[in-house]
Each structure stands twice: as structure tokens, then as C-alpha cells.
Short mmCIF file of C-alpha atoms and ligand atoms in Angstrom, two decimals:
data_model
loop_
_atom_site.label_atom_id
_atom_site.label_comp_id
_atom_site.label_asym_id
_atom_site.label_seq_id
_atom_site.Cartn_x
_atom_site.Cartn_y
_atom_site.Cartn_z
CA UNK F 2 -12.03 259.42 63.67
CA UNK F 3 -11.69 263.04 64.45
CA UNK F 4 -9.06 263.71 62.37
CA UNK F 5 -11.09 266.18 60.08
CA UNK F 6 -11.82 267.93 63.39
CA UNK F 7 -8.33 269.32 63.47
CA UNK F 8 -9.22 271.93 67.03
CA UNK F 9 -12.16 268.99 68.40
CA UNK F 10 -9.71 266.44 69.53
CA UNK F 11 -9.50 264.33 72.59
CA UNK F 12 -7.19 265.32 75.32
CA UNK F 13 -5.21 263.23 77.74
CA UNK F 14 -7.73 263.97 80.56
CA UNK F 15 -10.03 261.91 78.23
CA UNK F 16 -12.39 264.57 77.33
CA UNK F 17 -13.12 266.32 74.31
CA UNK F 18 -12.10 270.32 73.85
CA UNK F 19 -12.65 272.58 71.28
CA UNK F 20 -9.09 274.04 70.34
CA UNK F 21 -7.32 274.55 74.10
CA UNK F 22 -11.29 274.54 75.92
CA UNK F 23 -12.76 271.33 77.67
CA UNK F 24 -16.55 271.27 76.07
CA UNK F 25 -17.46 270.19 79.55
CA UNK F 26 -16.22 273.21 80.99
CA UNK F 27 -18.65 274.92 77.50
CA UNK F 28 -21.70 272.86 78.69
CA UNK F 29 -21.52 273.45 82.91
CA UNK F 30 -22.11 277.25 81.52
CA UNK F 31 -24.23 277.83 78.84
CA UNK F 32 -25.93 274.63 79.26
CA UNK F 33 -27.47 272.24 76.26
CA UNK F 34 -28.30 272.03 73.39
CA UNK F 35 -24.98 273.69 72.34
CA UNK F 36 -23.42 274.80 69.05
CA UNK F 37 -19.24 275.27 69.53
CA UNK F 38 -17.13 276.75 66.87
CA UNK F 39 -13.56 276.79 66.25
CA UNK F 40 -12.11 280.09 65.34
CA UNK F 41 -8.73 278.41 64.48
CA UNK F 42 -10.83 276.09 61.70
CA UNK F 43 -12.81 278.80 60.41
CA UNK F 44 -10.27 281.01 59.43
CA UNK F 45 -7.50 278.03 58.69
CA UNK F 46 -10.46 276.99 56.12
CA UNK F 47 -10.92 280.05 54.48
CA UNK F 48 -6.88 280.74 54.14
CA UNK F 49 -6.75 277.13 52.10
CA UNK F 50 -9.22 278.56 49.78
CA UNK F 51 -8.09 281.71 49.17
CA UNK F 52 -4.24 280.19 48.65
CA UNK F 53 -5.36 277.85 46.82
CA UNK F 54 -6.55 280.49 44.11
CA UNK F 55 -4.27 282.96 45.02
CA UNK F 56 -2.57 283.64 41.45
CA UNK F 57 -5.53 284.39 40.12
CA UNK F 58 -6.88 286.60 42.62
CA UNK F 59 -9.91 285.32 43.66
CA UNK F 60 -12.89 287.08 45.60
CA UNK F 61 -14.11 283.95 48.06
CA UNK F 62 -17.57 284.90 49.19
CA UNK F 63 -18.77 282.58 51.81
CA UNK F 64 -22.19 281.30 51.43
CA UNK F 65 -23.95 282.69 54.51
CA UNK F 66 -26.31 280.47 54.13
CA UNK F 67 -24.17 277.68 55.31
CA UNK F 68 -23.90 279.61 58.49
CA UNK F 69 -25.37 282.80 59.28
CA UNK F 70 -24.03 283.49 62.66
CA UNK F 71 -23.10 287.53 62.43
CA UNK F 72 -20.04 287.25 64.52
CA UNK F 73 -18.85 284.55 62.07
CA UNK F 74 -19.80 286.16 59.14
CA UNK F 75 -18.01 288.96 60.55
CA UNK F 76 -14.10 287.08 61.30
CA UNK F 77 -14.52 285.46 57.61
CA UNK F 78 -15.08 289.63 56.44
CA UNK F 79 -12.20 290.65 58.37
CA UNK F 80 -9.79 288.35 56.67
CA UNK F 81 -10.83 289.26 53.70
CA UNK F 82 -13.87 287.47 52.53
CA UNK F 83 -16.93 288.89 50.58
CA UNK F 84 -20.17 287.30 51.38
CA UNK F 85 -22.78 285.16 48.93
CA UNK F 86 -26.47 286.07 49.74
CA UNK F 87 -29.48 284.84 48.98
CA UNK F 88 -32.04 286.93 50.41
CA UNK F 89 -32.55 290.65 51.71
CA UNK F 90 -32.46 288.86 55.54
CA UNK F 91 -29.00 287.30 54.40
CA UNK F 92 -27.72 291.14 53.30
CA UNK F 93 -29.08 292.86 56.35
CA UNK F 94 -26.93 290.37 58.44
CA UNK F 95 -24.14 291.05 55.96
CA UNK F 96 -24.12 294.48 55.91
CA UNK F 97 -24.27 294.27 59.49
CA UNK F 98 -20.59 292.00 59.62
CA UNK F 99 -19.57 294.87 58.06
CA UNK F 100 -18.71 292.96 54.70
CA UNK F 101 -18.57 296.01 52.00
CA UNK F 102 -21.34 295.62 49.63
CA UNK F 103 -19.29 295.51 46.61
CA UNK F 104 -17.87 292.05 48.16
CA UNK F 105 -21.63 290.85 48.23
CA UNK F 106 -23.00 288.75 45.81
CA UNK F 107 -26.80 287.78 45.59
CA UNK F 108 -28.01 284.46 44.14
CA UNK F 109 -31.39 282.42 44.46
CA UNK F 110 -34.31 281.91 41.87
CA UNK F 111 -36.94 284.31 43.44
CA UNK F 112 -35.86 287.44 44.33
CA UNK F 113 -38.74 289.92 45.05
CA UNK F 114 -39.24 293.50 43.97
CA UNK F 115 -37.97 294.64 47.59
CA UNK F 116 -35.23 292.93 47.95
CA UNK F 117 -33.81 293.67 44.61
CA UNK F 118 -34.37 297.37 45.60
CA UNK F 119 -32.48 296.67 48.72
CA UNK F 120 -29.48 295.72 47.04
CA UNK F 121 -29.24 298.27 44.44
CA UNK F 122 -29.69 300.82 47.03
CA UNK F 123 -27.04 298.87 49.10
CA UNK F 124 -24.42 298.94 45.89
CA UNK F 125 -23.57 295.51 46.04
CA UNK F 126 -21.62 293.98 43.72
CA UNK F 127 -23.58 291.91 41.65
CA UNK F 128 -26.90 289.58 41.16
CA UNK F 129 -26.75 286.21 40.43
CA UNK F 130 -29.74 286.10 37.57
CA UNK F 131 -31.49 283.08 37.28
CA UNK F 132 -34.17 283.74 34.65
CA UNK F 133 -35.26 285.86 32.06
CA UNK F 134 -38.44 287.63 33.63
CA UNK F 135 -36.01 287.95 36.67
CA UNK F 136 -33.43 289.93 34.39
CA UNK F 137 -36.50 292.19 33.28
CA UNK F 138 -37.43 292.77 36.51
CA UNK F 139 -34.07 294.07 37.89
CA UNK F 140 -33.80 296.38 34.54
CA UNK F 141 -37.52 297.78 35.51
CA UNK F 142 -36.24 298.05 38.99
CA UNK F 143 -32.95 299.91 38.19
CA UNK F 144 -34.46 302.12 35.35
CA UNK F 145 -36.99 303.10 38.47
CA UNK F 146 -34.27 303.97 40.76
CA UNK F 147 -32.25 305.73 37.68
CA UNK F 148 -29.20 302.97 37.84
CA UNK F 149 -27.46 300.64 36.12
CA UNK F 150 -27.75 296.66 38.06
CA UNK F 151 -24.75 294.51 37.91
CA UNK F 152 -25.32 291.27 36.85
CA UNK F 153 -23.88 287.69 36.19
CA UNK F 154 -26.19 285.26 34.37
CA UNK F 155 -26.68 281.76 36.05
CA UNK F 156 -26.32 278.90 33.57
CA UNK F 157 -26.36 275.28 34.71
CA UNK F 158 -24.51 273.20 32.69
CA UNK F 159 -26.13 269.84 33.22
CA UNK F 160 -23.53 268.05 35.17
CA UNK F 161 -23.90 265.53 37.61
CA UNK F 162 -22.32 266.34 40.66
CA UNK F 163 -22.49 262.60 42.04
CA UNK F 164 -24.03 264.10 45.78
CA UNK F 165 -27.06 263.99 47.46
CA UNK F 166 -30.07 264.79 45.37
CA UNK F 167 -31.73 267.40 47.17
CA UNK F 168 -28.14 269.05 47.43
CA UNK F 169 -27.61 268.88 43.10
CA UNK F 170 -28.37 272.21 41.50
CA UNK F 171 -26.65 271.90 38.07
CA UNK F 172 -28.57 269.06 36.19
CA UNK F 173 -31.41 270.05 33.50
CA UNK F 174 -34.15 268.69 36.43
CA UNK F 175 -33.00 271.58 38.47
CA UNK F 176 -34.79 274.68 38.82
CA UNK F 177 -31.05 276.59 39.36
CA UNK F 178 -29.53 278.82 36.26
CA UNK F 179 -30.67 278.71 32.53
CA UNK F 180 -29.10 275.88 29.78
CA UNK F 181 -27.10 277.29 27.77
CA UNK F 182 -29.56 278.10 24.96
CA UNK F 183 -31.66 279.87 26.91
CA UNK F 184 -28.55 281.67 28.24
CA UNK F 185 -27.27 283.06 24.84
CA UNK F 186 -30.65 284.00 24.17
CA UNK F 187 -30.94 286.38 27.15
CA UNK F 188 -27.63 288.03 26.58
CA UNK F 189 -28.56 288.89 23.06
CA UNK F 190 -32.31 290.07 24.85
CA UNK F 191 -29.91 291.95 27.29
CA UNK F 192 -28.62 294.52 24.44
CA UNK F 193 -31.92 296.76 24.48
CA UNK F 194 -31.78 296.77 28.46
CA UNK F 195 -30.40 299.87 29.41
CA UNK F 196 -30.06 299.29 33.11
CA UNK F 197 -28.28 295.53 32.93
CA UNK F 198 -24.60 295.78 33.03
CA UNK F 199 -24.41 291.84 32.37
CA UNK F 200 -20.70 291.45 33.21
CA UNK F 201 -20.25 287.35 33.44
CA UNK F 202 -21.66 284.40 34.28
CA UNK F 203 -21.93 282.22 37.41
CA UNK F 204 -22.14 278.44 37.24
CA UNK F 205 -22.66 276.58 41.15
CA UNK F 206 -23.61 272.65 40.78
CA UNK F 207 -24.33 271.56 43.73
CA UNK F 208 -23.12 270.60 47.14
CA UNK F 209 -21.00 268.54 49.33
CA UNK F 210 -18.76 267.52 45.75
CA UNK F 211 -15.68 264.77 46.68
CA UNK F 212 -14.40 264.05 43.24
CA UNK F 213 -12.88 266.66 41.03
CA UNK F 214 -14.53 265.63 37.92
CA UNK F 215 -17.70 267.21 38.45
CA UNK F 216 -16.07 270.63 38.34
CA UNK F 217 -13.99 269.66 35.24
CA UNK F 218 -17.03 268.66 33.34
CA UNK F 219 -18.76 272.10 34.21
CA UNK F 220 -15.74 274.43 33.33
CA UNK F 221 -15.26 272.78 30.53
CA UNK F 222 -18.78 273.35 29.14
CA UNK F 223 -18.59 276.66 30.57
CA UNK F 224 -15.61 277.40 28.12
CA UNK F 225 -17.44 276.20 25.43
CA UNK F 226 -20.13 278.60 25.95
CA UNK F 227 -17.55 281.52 26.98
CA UNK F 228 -16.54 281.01 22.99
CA UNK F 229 -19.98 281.13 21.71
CA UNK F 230 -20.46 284.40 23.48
CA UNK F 231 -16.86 285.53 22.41
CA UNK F 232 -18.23 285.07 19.12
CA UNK F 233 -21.54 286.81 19.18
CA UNK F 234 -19.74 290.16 20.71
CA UNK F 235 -20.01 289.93 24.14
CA UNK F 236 -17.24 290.68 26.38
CA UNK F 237 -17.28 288.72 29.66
CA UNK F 238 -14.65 290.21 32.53
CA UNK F 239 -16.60 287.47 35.57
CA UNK F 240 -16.19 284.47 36.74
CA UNK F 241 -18.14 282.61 39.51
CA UNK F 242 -17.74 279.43 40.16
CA UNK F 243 -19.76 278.68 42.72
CA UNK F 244 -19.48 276.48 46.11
CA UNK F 245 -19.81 272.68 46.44
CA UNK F 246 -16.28 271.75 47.89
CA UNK F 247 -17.24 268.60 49.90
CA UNK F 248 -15.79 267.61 53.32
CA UNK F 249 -15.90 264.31 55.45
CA UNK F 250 -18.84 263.37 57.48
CA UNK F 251 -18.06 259.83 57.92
CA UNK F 252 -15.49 258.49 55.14
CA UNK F 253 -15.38 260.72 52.37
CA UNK F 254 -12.13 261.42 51.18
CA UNK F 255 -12.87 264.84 49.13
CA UNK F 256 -9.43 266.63 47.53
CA UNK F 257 -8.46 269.54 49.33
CA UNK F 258 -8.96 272.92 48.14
CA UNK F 259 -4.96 273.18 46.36
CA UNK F 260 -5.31 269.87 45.01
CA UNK F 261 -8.82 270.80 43.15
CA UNK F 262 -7.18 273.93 42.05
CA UNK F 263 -4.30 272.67 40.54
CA UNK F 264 -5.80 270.72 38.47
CA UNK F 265 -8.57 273.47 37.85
CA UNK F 266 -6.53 276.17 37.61
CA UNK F 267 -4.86 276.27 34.04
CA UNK F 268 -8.52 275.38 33.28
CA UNK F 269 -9.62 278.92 34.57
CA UNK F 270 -7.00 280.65 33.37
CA UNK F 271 -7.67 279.97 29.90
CA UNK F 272 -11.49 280.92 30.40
CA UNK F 273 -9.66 284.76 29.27
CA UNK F 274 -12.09 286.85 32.31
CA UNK F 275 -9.99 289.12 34.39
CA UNK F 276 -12.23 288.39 37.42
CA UNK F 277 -12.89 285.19 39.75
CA UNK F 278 -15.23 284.31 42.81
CA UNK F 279 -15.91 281.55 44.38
CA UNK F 280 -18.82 281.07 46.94
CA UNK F 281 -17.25 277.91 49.64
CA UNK F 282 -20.10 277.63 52.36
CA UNK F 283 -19.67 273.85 53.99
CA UNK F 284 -15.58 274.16 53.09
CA UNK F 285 -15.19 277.00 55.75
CA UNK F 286 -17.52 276.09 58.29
CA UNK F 287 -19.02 272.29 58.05
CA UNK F 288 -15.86 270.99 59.95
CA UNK F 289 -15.34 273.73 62.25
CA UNK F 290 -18.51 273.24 64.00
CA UNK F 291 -20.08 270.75 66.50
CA UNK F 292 -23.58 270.41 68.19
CA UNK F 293 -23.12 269.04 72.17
CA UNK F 294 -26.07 267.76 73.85
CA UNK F 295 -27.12 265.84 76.69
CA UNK F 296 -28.41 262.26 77.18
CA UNK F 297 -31.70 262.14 78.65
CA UNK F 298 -33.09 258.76 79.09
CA UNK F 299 -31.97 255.49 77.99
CA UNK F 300 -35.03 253.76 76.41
CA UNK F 301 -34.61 250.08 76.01
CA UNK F 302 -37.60 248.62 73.68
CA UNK F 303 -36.45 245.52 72.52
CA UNK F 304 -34.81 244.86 69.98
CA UNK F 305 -33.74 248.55 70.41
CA UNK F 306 -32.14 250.66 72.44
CA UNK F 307 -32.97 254.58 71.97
CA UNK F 308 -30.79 257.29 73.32
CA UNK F 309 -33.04 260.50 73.78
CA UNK F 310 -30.84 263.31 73.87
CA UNK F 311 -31.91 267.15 74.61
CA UNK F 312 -31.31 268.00 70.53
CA UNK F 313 -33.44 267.05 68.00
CA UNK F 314 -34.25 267.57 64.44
CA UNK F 315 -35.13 271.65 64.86
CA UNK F 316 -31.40 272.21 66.08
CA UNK F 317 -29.92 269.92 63.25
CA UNK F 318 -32.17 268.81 60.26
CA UNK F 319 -29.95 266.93 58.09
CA UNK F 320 -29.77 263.75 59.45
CA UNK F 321 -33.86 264.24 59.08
CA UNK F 322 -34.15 265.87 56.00
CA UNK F 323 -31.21 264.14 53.94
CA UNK F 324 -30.38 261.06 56.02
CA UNK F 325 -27.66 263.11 56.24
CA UNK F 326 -24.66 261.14 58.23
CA UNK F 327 -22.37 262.64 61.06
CA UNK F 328 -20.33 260.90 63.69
CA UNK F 329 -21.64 260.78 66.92
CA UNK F 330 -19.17 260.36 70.01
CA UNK F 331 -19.27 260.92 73.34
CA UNK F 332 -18.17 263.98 75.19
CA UNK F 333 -15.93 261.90 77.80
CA UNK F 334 -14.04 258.89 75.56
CA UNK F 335 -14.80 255.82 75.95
CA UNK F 336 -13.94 252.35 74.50
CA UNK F 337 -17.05 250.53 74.90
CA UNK F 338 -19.60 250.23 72.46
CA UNK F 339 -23.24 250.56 72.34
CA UNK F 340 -26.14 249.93 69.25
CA UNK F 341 -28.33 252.78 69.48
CA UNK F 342 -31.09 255.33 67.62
CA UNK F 343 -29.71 258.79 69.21
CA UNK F 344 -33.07 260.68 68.82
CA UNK F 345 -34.64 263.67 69.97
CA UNK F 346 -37.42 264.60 72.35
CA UNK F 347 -39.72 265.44 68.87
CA UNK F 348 -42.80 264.10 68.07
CA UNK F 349 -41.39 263.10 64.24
CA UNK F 350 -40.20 259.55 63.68
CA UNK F 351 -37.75 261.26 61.48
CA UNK F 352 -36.27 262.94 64.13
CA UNK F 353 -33.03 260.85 64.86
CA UNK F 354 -29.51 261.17 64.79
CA UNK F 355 -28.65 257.76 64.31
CA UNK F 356 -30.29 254.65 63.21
CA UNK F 357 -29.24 251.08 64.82
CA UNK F 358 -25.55 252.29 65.13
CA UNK F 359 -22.45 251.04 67.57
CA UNK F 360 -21.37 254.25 68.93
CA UNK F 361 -19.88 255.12 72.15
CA UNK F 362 -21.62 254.04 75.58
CA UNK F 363 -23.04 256.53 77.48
CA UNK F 364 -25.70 256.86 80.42
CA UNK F 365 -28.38 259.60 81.33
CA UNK F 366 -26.69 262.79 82.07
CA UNK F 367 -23.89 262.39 79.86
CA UNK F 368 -22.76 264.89 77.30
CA UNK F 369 -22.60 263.75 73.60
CA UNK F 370 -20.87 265.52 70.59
CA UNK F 371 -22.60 265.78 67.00
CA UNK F 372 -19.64 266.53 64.58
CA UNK F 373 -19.29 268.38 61.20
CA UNK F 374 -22.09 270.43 62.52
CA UNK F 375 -20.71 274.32 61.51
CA UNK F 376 -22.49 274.19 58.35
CA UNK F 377 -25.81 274.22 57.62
CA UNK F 378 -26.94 273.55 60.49
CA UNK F 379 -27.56 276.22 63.40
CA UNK F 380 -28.72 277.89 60.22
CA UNK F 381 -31.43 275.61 59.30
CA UNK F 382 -32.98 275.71 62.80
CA UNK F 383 -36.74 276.18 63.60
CA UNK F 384 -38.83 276.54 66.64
CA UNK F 385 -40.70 273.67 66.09
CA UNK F 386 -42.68 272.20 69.21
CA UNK F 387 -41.83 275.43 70.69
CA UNK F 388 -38.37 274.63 71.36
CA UNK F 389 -36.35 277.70 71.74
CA UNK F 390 -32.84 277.44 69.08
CA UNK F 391 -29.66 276.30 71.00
CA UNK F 392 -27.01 278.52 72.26
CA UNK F 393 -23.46 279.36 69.86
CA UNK F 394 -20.22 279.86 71.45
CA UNK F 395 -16.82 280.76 69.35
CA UNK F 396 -13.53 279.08 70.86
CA UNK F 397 -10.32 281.29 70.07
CA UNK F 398 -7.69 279.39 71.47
CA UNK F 399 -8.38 279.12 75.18
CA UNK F 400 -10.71 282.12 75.52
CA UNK F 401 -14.30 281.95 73.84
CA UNK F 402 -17.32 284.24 73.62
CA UNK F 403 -21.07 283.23 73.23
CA UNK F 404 -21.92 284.64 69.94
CA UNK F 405 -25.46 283.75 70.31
CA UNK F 406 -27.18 283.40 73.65
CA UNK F 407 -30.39 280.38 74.04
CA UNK F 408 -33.50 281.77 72.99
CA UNK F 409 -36.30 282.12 75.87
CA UNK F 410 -39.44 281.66 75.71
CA UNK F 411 -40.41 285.13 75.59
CA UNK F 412 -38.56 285.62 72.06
CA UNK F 413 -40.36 282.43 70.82
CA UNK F 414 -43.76 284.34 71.36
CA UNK F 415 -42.52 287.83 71.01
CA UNK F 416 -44.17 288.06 67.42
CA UNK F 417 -47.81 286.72 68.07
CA UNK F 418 -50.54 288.97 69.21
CA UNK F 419 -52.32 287.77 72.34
CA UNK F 420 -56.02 289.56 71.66
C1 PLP W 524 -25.43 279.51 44.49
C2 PLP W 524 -24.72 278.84 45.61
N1 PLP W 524 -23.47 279.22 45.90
C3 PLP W 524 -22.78 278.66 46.92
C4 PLP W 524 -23.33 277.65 47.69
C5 PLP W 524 -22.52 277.06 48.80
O1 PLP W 524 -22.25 275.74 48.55
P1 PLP W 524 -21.28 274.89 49.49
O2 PLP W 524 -21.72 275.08 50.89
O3 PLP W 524 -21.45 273.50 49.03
O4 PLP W 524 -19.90 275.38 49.26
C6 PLP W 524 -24.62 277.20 47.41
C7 PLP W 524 -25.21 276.11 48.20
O5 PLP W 524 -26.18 275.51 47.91
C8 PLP W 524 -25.33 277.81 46.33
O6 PLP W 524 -26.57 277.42 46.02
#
């Protein structure tokens, strides 16, 4: 069951460790709720990706959004990888790994005045542009600030990516990139703006994609559009393709990164651009993460049983916000079985890890392990009901670091002004 947990494995002492470190031994010192990482996973992750593109020389820029832990962000930079942003918060933490700015890309549909200044002043390597009055505003910006702004257009080319609504950004319905249309139109509306240097275009569909076909479909009607701008003049050197490699939660079977790109790959290569990046966020860190927390109570209230564990929907919201599934075992293995709603101490109904499911039994006090927790997760936690965000640790073999200590409660007010 934890096969796609390569480094979270079972030992024979019974208990679970993170590569060569017991998570008990994890727990008995930073306490719960706890987020552990595995270094080995991480970087073994982003080495399939880049491989698997190697011959065309690709610049992977993780998503930070999928994980915005600095000292993460920060290994993934030192082997090589540029970082995706979507926000001027999301480049101060990159610039701050150390990731050069011209490995930084910045996406998302809103991008204010500031933070467009931010990044021009920061010399990153290109915007994401996903509308016209957005393009005007970054040629206003950089005229301003006597510059030229690097730029790839966002098109979304109406494919279904067959995942989770809320996680599909490339159908019409989507308010991601421009159709294709629109697209041509604002390259020809590009040729009186002095300070665009409109070097490509960038194409992400959505997230957590198992099948192959997706993909196909949208490089395939990227191509088509590459011609159409081949024939109206325009010269495009870039390439992104986006995120949206899936990975198992419960029995997904998605194709690994070299199998996707061999069958993508003479694809790409007849696109004719001299550059590629891609933009993996849940690839590289959904699987090398896991959330440990501790059993509170057992509540029986017939005909259920609820097991109230110390996390709850501010540490991990996808199980509440996209019924999201992840396997839930317990920190010491064990064979028997129990039908239980793992939920958290908050006062949501949605706030559960599990609905009516057999997982392992366990009693108050004992340890439990969320998997496929690395990505988007820590980075989608809140304070909500005042609960300070858990604790992050880093396993490298049998050392490990905390790379985030537990909030107190003197950071959770720190900001509010007590008259
Ligand atoms: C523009 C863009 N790039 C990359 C990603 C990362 O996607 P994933 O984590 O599925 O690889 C996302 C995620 O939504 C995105 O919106």
C-alpha cells in the first residue's frame, strides 16, 4: 500500500520511518501535528523529470505553490531547478532559496501593479500573461521603469484533463490563459508594445493528470496554433508546458515521467522552439511528504465510530475542500481493522479525513500517518480556530533537521493591534 512511498515504509520493528528515521522517534520530539519530508524522494522526483526531458534540455521549475517550504524550495534550486511563482510572496521566498531570477517564472490571472514591479526589478525570467489588459499593464509598467518585460502568453486549449474539477484549468469554463483567437489577436496587439518581448507561449491544464492523452490533445492544438503564428510572422523560441503530472493517492496508476515523455517527446520536438520548461509541483513533492498526528479520543456514536485526531482540516484541506482521498495508516502496523471517520478537533462537518472507512485499529494516544501529504498541503494551511500551523521536519537519510518549527501562539496574534 505504501509502495508509492518509496523512503515511508514499514520496518521490521513494525513501525513506520521516514527513509532510515522511526517517525516515532520524529513525534517524541517535535510533537504533533507533524509534517515529515523525504529528502531522498524529493530530489529522486525531480531527477525523473529532468531525465526524462533531458535531450531537449528542459528548465523544470517547481511550482512553489505545491510546497512552499524555503528549505525545500532551496534543495530542488540546488540541483538545478528554477522555480514557478505565482505571487510577489511566492518570489520573495524564491529569491530567498537562492533560485536565480532568470530560473523564475511567474504565472496567475491577477497580478497587481506591485508585484509586477517586483519582478521586473528582480530580472526574472519571464511572466506567464493571462489576459490582454494584463499584457498592457506590464508594457505600462516596464515603459515606467525604462525596460523591456519578458513574456509568454497563456493560451488554454480547451482540453479536458479528466481530474478533479476544481483542479482543471485548461477547458473554455476556466478563467486560466486566452483561446486561441483571442491569443493571435494579442500577439498581433503586441507589435506596437514597445516594452513586451513576447517570446512563447505557456499552456498548463490542470492537475493531478493519470492518462497521457490529455497532454497529447493539448500539444497537439498547441502545434496547430504554433503554425498559425509561424504564418503571421512571429517567431516563437518558448515552450512551457506546464505541471499536472498526477501521482497515486489511493489507486491511480499515472505513467511515470519517461514514459509520458516518450511518447511526448517527438511531439515537442517538432513544435521547432529552441527552449522548454516545465512547471511539476505534486510530481516532486505530493509523494515525498506525510502529515503524522495523534489519536485523541475514540468517539463511538452509533452507527459510527469517529477517530478525533490532533490534525484537522487547517493543516490539510483537501480531503475538505476536494474530497480529496489519501491513505490513512497507523504509525505502529497493525493487522486489524477498524470502520472509522478520522476527523479533526474543528468545528466544520467537513473537517474529516475519512468517511466510514476500514483502516487500521488504533486507540487514544496512538500516532497515525496521513500519506501523499508533501504537496499542497502544509502550503494550504490556515490558522483557523486559532490553531497554530504544524511543525516540518526534512529526513536525509538518518539525520533530519526541522525546517519549520510549530507556530506559538504569540506569532498567531503577532499582527493584530490590541488598543
Ligand atoms: C500554471 C501552473 N503551473 C504549474 C502548476 C503545478 O501543477 P502540478 O502540481 O499539478 O504539477 C499549476 C498548478 O495548479 C499551475 O496552475
Amino acid at each position: 500500500m505504501t509502495k508509492m512511498m518509496v523512503n515511508f515504509q514499514y520496518k521490521n520493528d513494525g513501525e513506520m520511518y521516514c527513509e532510515d528515521v522511526p517517525l516515532s522517534s520524529l513525534t517524541e520530539k517535535f510533537g504533533t501535528p507533524l509534517y515529515v519530508y523525504s529528502s531522498s524522494s524529493l530530489k529522486q522526483n525531480y531527477l525523473d523529470l529532468y531525465e526524462a526531458y533531458k535531450e531537449i534540455n528542459p528548465l523544470i521549475c517547481f511550482s512553489v505553490k505545491a510546497n512552499s517550504n524555503i528549505h525545500i524550495l532551496k534543495k530542488l534550486v540546488d540541483l538545478g531547478s528554477g522555480l514557478d511563482i505565482v505571487s510577489e510572496g511566492e518570489l520573495y521566498r524564491a529569491l530567498k532559496a537562492g533560485c536565480p531570477p532568470e530560473k523564475i517564472v511567474f504565472a496567475g490571472v491577477g497580478k497587481k501593479t506591485s508585484e509586477i514591479e517586483k519582478a521586473l526589478e528582480s530580472n526574472i525570467k519571464m511572466f506567464n500573461v493571462e489576459s490582454y489588459p494584463e499584457l498592457a499593464r506590464i508594457n505600462d509598467i516596464a515603459k515606467r521603469m525604462n525596460t523591456k518585460a519578458p513574456v509568454c502568453l497563456r493560451v488554454n486549449p480547451d482540453v479536458d484533463p479528466k481530474t478533479h474539477r476544481y483542479i482543471t484549468t485548461g477547458k473554455k469554463e476556466n478563467k486560466f490563459g486566452l483561446d486561441f483567437e483571442l491569443a493571435i489577436d494579442i500577439f498581433k496587439k503586441s507589435r506596437t508594445m514597445d516594452h513586451i518581448d513576447l517570446q512563447g507561449i505557456h499552456c498548463h491544464v490542470g492537475s493531478q493528470i493519470t492518462e497521457v492523452s490529455p497532454f497529447f490533445k493539448a500539444l497537439e492544438a498547441v502545434k496547430g496554433f504554433l503554425e498559425q503564428l509561424a504564418s503571421e510572422g512571429f517567431e516563437i523560441p518558448v515552450f512551457n508546458f506546464g505541471g499536472g503530472i498526477g501521482i497515486t493517492y489511493k489507486d491511480e496508476r499515472p505513467q511515470k515521467p519517461k514514459e509520458i515523455a516518450k511518447q511526448l517527446l517527438p511531439c515537442l520536438k517538432n513544435l521547432n522552439v529552441k527552449e522548454f520548461i516545465f512547471e511539476p509541483g505534486r510530481y516532486i513533492a505530493g509523494n515525498s511528504g506525510v502529515l503524522v498526528t495523534q489519536v485523541q479520543y475514540i468517539k463511538k456514536s452509533p452507527p459510527k465510530t469517529f477517530v478525533i485526531v490532533d490534525s484537522a482540516m487547517n493543516d490539510l484541506l483537501r480531503p475538505s475542500l476536494y474530497q480529496a482521498y489519501h491513505h490513512v495508516v497507523a504509525l505502529k502496523k497493525h493487522s486489524q481493522k477498524l470502520k472509522a471517520d478520522i476527523v479533526g478537533p474543528i468545528c466544520e462537518s467537513a473537517d474529516a479525513f475519512t468517511v466510514e472507512r476500514e483502516i487500521d485499529l488504533v486507540e487514544q494516544n496512538d500516532h497515525v500517518v496521513i500519506l501523499s501529504a508533501g504537496a499542497y498541503a502544509f502550503s494550504m494551511a490556515s490558522n483557523y480556530n486559532t490553531r497554530p500551523r504544524a511543525a516540518e521536519v526534512l529526513v536525509d537519510g538518518e539525520n533530519y533537521e526541522l525546517i519549520r518549527r510549530r507556530e506559538t501562539y504569540e506569532d498567531l496574534i503577532a499582527q493584530e493591534i490590541i488598543s
